[in-house]
Amino acid sequence: MNRFTTDKVLAHVILVLIGIAFVVPLLWMIFASFQPNATLSLQISKQWSLSNFGSILTDPANQRAFLNGILLSIGQSIIVVVVAGLAAYPLSRYQLKYKRPFMYVILFSTSLPITAVMVPVYELFVFIHMTDSLFWTMMFLSASGLPYAIWIMKNFMDSVPIELEEAAWTDGASTLTSLRSVVAPLMIPGIFTVGIFTFAGSWGNFFVPFILIQTPAKLPASVTIFQFFGQYGSVEYGQLAAFSMLYTIPAVLLYILGQRYMSRGFSFGGATKG
Amino acid sequence: MGNASVDVVSQPSKSKSKRGFRAGHTGWRAALFMLPSWVLLLVFFFVPILLTFYFAFTNLSLTGASSAATQFVGFRNFASMFADPTFRISVLKTIIFLIFSAVIGQQVLGLLLAILMNERNRVFRSVIGVLVLAGWVTPEIVVAFIFFAFFSNNGTFDMILGWFHIKAIAWLYTFPMVSVVVANIWHGTAFSMLVYQAALGDVPKEILESAEIDGAGRFQRLFRVTLPVIKGSIATNMVLITLQTLGLFTLIYSLTGGGPGNKTETLPIYMYQQAFSDYQLGYGTAISLILLVIGIIASFVYMRMLKIEM
């Protein structure tokens, strides 16, 4: 009995220590963002203020950066959900000769690191004059997110019973109509999983827009926050923390929003890319 | 995400029952449905991969004489790469980074967390779970800022060490590799934790109980029962994490920029420096090809593992 309880105590102590190790670095960002004279070390402030958030949010360049980021991420999410949804339909419903190899290519592509193709992608963009364009950046990001999205979408679609569709056809609905009015509503968890994953991945992606977009006015928040760090990061710690908070909040909200769908998406699997 | 893709590959028989589903012109229909994804994947994914194999053997450049006339140079890029001590250093840095942050750090910590949390009470488990997940949800670039502050001279870490009368040092300059490894463990561990939490749920309770009755201690049960049962998840998670860590750019680039010197210059950073700072695109592509080939091999290993599990 004694051994049993020491084991238990030890397990709890280790877990608490790991928990503390995880929360301490994060606390700096939260505290410093409310402190006008924040330093690099964690300190409990006597005065709390929203002035850091004010200066970040009132800067028109930052507003534009957030808007660019939202446009890029929403655009990419819509493209990925629609295109992957269309591709998943025949993969789930039809008996196709090349389905298995196709699914293997998709699975294979989910795990390739995108970093490895950024140099040739940049070359491609230069040759066909697509650099410095939010639209083409969005298209590239969409393509890089597609393999995972198709994989997840197909698996969600497999769980939608065919009988419902067949009933709709008997009533005279076309394939597209039944896809829209019967399959899509039942696919909402899948659509949310893919949409949220895509949005979060796009919102947090720094490397792709950093390489493909040059004009400051077109840059999304992920790159602007990096430039802010380069220019003011070593002076305005409070503002850097506030900017980081504002930039992190959408990702956190999406995660909370999508958690109940995501646990399902998680058990269905596939691979995410860094 | 993790092992679970297995579940899906393992049910191909499900679609068999749909043979003849709306038979007739399904081939055409299927092609139409898949056309948009094919076009996007072809133009932005498969063409760049093919281009990698081509440009890696050219002297493509953004400036200088060769920018006007790009020539095929055979294996010259690779020859100069292997002769370049910086390249060899960055291969070494990549391996060190992979081993400490992915193989040891995230894997072991993720597994430890999943095991320790397995039988704890709900509230306790979810509080710790949320703290670990916070690191995962935080965007990579913010992770870099957070650890910039944490490891700075007189930053939070130095403050904590100060309580134990340890002198403050600039961690990012003195121990840059430790700093990026810790930052990446903080960011990535939740992924492994989730994978292993799911895997531990699949370990049959009866086997564990009968092992306990037979007198197996905690560690014996772990090494003789639990680990062998979840070894498939461990292997697939290992490959996935290796792939993610191999391609890691943002965190290292914004935390240390590969420096000081080239102390944290992993292959992606070296590739970026050569291609975009020194404008040697052909040479940069040759480095991407190395990354890509490692990625392709790891992906094949990953697929084989899924096959084994099927």
mmCIF file of C-alpha atoms in Angstrom, chain A residues 90-255:
data_model
loop_
_atom_site.group_PDB
_atom_site.id
_atom_site.type_symbol
_atom_site.label_atom_id
_atom_site.label_comp_id
_atom_site.label_asym_id
_atom_site.label_seq_id
_atom_site.Cartn_x
_atom_site.Cartn_y
_atom_site.Cartn_z
ATOM 1 C CA PRO A 90 -15.813 9.990 -56.017
ATOM 2 C CA LEU A 91 -13.046 8.584 -53.808
ATOM 3 C CA SER A 92 -15.619 7.702 -51.201
ATOM 4 C CA ARG A 93 -18.531 6.731 -53.432
ATOM 5 C CA TYR A 94 -17.285 5.280 -56.704
ATOM 6 C CA GLN A 95 -15.501 2.062 -57.378
ATOM 7 C CA LEU A 96 -12.429 3.363 -59.177
ATOM 8 C CA LYS A 97 -9.558 1.436 -60.665
ATOM 9 C CA TYR A 98 -6.900 3.909 -59.562
ATOM 10 C CA LYS A 99 -8.387 4.745 -56.162
ATOM 11 C CA ARG A 100 -5.846 2.866 -54.063
ATOM 12 C CA PRO A 101 -2.717 4.267 -55.740
ATOM 13 C CA PHE A 102 -4.299 7.710 -55.671
ATOM 14 C CA MET A 103 -4.962 7.488 -51.931
ATOM 15 C CA TYR A 104 -1.388 6.359 -51.423
ATOM 16 C CA VAL A 105 -0.055 9.360 -53.350
ATOM 17 C CA ILE A 106 -2.261 11.585 -51.185
ATOM 18 C CA LEU A 107 -1.067 9.950 -47.974
ATOM 19 C CA PHE A 108 2.509 10.198 -49.163
ATOM 20 C CA SER A 109 2.123 13.905 -49.948
ATOM 21 C CA THR A 110 0.706 14.690 -46.499
ATOM 22 C CA SER A 111 4.013 13.901 -44.879
ATOM 23 C CA LEU A 112 6.462 15.708 -47.190
ATOM 24 C CA PRO A 113 7.983 18.775 -45.527
ATOM 25 C CA ILE A 114 6.851 21.881 -47.405
ATOM 26 C CA THR A 115 10.151 23.597 -46.556
ATOM 27 C CA ALA A 116 11.894 21.294 -49.014
ATOM 28 C CA VAL A 117 10.005 22.682 -52.016
ATOM 29 C CA MET A 118 10.060 26.394 -51.153
ATOM 30 C CA VAL A 119 13.116 27.222 -53.264
ATOM 31 C CA PRO A 120 11.733 25.618 -56.472
ATOM 32 C CA VAL A 121 8.293 27.098 -55.720
ATOM 33 C CA TYR A 122 9.898 30.529 -55.549
ATOM 34 C CA GLU A 123 11.664 29.853 -58.871
ATOM 35 C CA LEU A 124 8.369 28.743 -60.422
ATOM 36 C CA PHE A 125 6.647 31.878 -59.147
ATOM 37 C CA VAL A 126 9.400 34.093 -60.566
ATOM 38 C CA PHE A 127 9.248 32.422 -63.994
ATOM 39 C CA ILE A 128 5.521 32.787 -64.419
ATOM 40 C CA HIS A 129 5.399 36.182 -62.694
ATOM 41 C CA MET A 130 3.248 35.167 -59.759
ATOM 42 C CA THR A 131 5.421 36.511 -56.929
ATOM 43 C CA ASP A 132 4.156 39.278 -54.691
ATOM 44 C CA SER A 133 0.550 38.175 -55.128
ATOM 45 C CA LEU A 134 -1.772 37.301 -52.251
ATOM 46 C CA PHE A 135 -3.958 35.334 -54.660
ATOM 47 C CA TRP A 136 -1.242 33.029 -55.976
ATOM 48 C CA THR A 137 0.212 32.622 -52.504
ATOM 49 C CA MET A 138 -3.271 31.513 -51.447
ATOM 50 C CA MET A 139 -3.381 29.017 -54.316
ATOM 51 C CA PHE A 140 -0.020 27.541 -53.373
ATOM 52 C CA LEU A 141 -1.024 27.290 -49.708
ATOM 53 C CA SER A 142 -4.280 25.625 -50.767
ATOM 54 C CA ALA A 143 -2.436 23.043 -52.833
ATOM 55 C CA SER A 144 -0.075 22.280 -49.967
ATOM 56 C CA GLY A 145 -3.033 21.744 -47.637
ATOM 57 C CA LEU A 146 -5.021 19.603 -50.070
ATOM 58 C CA PRO A 147 -3.532 16.136 -49.473
ATOM 59 C CA TYR A 148 -4.397 16.171 -45.773
ATOM 60 C CA ALA A 149 -7.809 17.713 -46.463
ATOM 61 C CA ILE A 150 -8.737 15.129 -49.127
ATOM 62 C CA TRP A 151 -7.680 12.342 -46.796
ATOM 63 C CA ILE A 152 -9.820 13.626 -43.900
ATOM 64 C CA MET A 153 -12.775 14.543 -46.130
ATOM 65 C CA LYS A 154 -12.859 11.101 -47.732
ATOM 66 C CA ASN A 155 -12.929 9.428 -44.357
ATOM 67 C CA PHE A 156 -15.710 11.630 -43.061
ATOM 68 C CA MET A 157 -17.657 11.035 -46.275
ATOM 69 C CA ASP A 158 -17.286 7.273 -45.906
ATOM 70 C CA SER A 159 -19.344 7.558 -42.744
ATOM 71 C CA VAL A 160 -22.261 9.286 -44.494
ATOM 72 C CA PRO A 161 -24.755 6.533 -45.454
ATOM 73 C CA ILE A 162 -25.338 6.133 -49.199
ATOM 74 C CA GLU A 163 -28.969 5.228 -48.653
ATOM 75 C CA LEU A 164 -29.825 8.865 -47.923
ATOM 76 C CA GLU A 165 -28.368 9.898 -51.254
ATOM 77 C CA GLU A 166 -30.137 7.121 -53.093
ATOM 78 C CA ALA A 167 -33.395 8.333 -51.611
ATOM 79 C CA ALA A 168 -32.657 11.822 -52.926
ATOM 80 C CA TRP A 169 -31.952 10.444 -56.411
ATOM 81 C CA THR A 170 -35.220 8.557 -56.389
ATOM 82 C CA ASP A 171 -36.841 11.915 -55.764
ATOM 83 C CA GLY A 172 -35.083 13.142 -58.907
ATOM 84 C CA ALA A 173 -32.120 15.008 -57.442
ATOM 85 C CA SER A 174 -28.899 15.173 -59.477
ATOM 86 C CA THR A 175 -25.554 14.107 -58.050
ATOM 87 C CA LEU A 176 -24.530 17.713 -57.403
ATOM 88 C CA THR A 177 -27.863 18.570 -55.772
ATOM 89 C CA SER A 178 -27.724 15.566 -53.487
ATOM 90 C CA LEU A 179 -24.086 16.328 -52.692
ATOM 91 C CA ARG A 180 -25.061 19.845 -51.666
ATOM 92 C CA SER A 181 -28.339 19.182 -49.883
ATOM 93 C CA VAL A 182 -27.860 15.678 -48.447
ATOM 94 C CA VAL A 183 -24.153 14.942 -48.084
ATOM 95 C CA ALA A 184 -22.831 18.410 -47.184
ATOM 96 C CA PRO A 185 -25.065 18.922 -44.113
ATOM 97 C CA LEU A 186 -24.008 15.531 -42.737
ATOM 98 C CA MET A 187 -20.399 16.410 -43.500
ATOM 99 C CA ILE A 188 -20.394 19.473 -41.238
ATOM 100 C CA PRO A 189 -17.980 17.923 -38.699
ATOM 101 C CA GLY A 190 -15.590 17.051 -41.536
ATOM 102 C CA ILE A 191 -15.942 20.473 -43.132
ATOM 103 C CA PHE A 192 -15.253 22.141 -39.781
ATOM 104 C CA THR A 193 -12.259 19.934 -39.059
ATOM 105 C CA VAL A 194 -10.694 20.635 -42.435
ATOM 106 C CA GLY A 195 -11.661 24.326 -42.389
ATOM 107 C CA ILE A 196 -10.338 24.968 -38.901
ATOM 108 C CA PHE A 197 -7.140 23.028 -39.503
ATOM 109 C CA THR A 198 -6.547 24.846 -42.763
ATOM 110 C CA PHE A 199 -7.266 28.266 -41.261
ATOM 111 C CA ALA A 200 -5.016 27.689 -38.265
ATOM 112 C CA GLY A 201 -2.206 26.338 -40.437
ATOM 113 C CA SER A 202 -2.476 29.242 -42.829
ATOM 114 C CA TRP A 203 -2.752 31.866 -40.074
ATOM 115 C CA GLY A 204 0.395 30.575 -38.424
ATOM 116 C CA ASN A 205 2.367 30.109 -41.638
ATOM 117 C CA PHE A 206 5.294 32.498 -41.807
ATOM 118 C CA PHE A 207 7.689 30.900 -44.298
ATOM 119 C CA VAL A 208 5.444 30.795 -47.390
ATOM 120 C CA PRO A 209 4.294 34.453 -47.439
ATOM 121 C CA PHE A 210 7.765 35.510 -46.256
ATOM 122 C CA ILE A 211 9.241 34.000 -49.429
ATOM 123 C CA LEU A 212 6.462 34.689 -51.929
ATOM 124 C CA ILE A 213 5.300 38.218 -50.985
ATOM 125 C CA GLN A 214 7.515 41.299 -50.991
ATOM 126 C CA THR A 215 5.309 44.421 -50.851
ATOM 127 C CA PRO A 216 4.815 45.389 -47.171
ATOM 128 C CA ALA A 217 1.174 46.349 -47.750
ATOM 129 C CA LYS A 218 0.364 42.812 -48.923
ATOM 130 C CA LEU A 219 1.993 40.964 -46.043
ATOM 131 C CA PRO A 220 -0.149 38.961 -43.621
ATOM 132 C CA ALA A 221 0.195 39.330 -39.839
ATOM 133 C CA SER A 222 2.585 36.370 -39.565
ATOM 134 C CA VAL A 223 5.292 38.238 -41.491
ATOM 135 C CA THR A 224 4.458 41.700 -40.146
ATOM 136 C CA ILE A 225 4.875 40.523 -36.562
ATOM 137 C CA PHE A 226 8.311 39.181 -37.504
ATOM 138 C CA GLN A 227 9.296 42.549 -38.980
ATOM 139 C CA PHE A 228 7.920 44.308 -35.911
ATOM 140 C CA PHE A 229 10.178 42.070 -33.810
ATOM 141 C CA GLY A 230 13.140 43.012 -35.992
ATOM 142 C CA GLN A 231 12.443 46.756 -35.747
ATOM 143 C CA TYR A 232 11.057 47.279 -32.237
ATOM 144 C CA GLY A 233 11.392 43.857 -30.640
ATOM 145 C CA SER A 234 14.435 44.798 -28.641
ATOM 146 C CA VAL A 235 12.828 47.934 -27.211
ATOM 147 C CA GLU A 236 9.052 47.685 -27.059
ATOM 148 C CA TYR A 237 8.685 44.381 -25.236
ATOM 149 C CA GLY A 238 5.165 45.175 -24.036
ATOM 150 C CA GLN A 239 3.990 45.902 -27.570
ATOM 151 C CA LEU A 240 5.679 42.785 -28.905
ATOM 152 C CA ALA A 241 3.854 40.739 -26.264
ATOM 153 C CA ALA A 242 0.548 42.431 -27.078
ATOM 154 C CA PHE A 243 1.043 41.852 -30.806
ATOM 155 C CA SER A 244 1.834 38.190 -30.057
ATOM 156 C CA MET A 245 -1.295 37.875 -27.930
ATOM 157 C CA LEU A 246 -3.516 39.412 -30.603
ATOM 158 C CA TYR A 247 -1.955 37.162 -33.208
ATOM 159 C CA THR A 248 -2.302 34.033 -31.060
ATOM 160 C CA ILE A 249 -5.932 34.590 -29.989
ATOM 161 C CA PRO A 250 -7.535 33.518 -33.329
ATOM 162 C CA ALA A 251 -5.567 30.257 -33.246
ATOM 163 C CA VAL A 252 -6.662 29.553 -29.670
ATOM 164 C CA LEU A 253 -10.307 30.429 -30.365
ATOM 165 C CA LEU A 254 -10.361 28.182 -33.424
ATOM 166 C CA TYR A 255 -8.863 25.361 -31.447
#
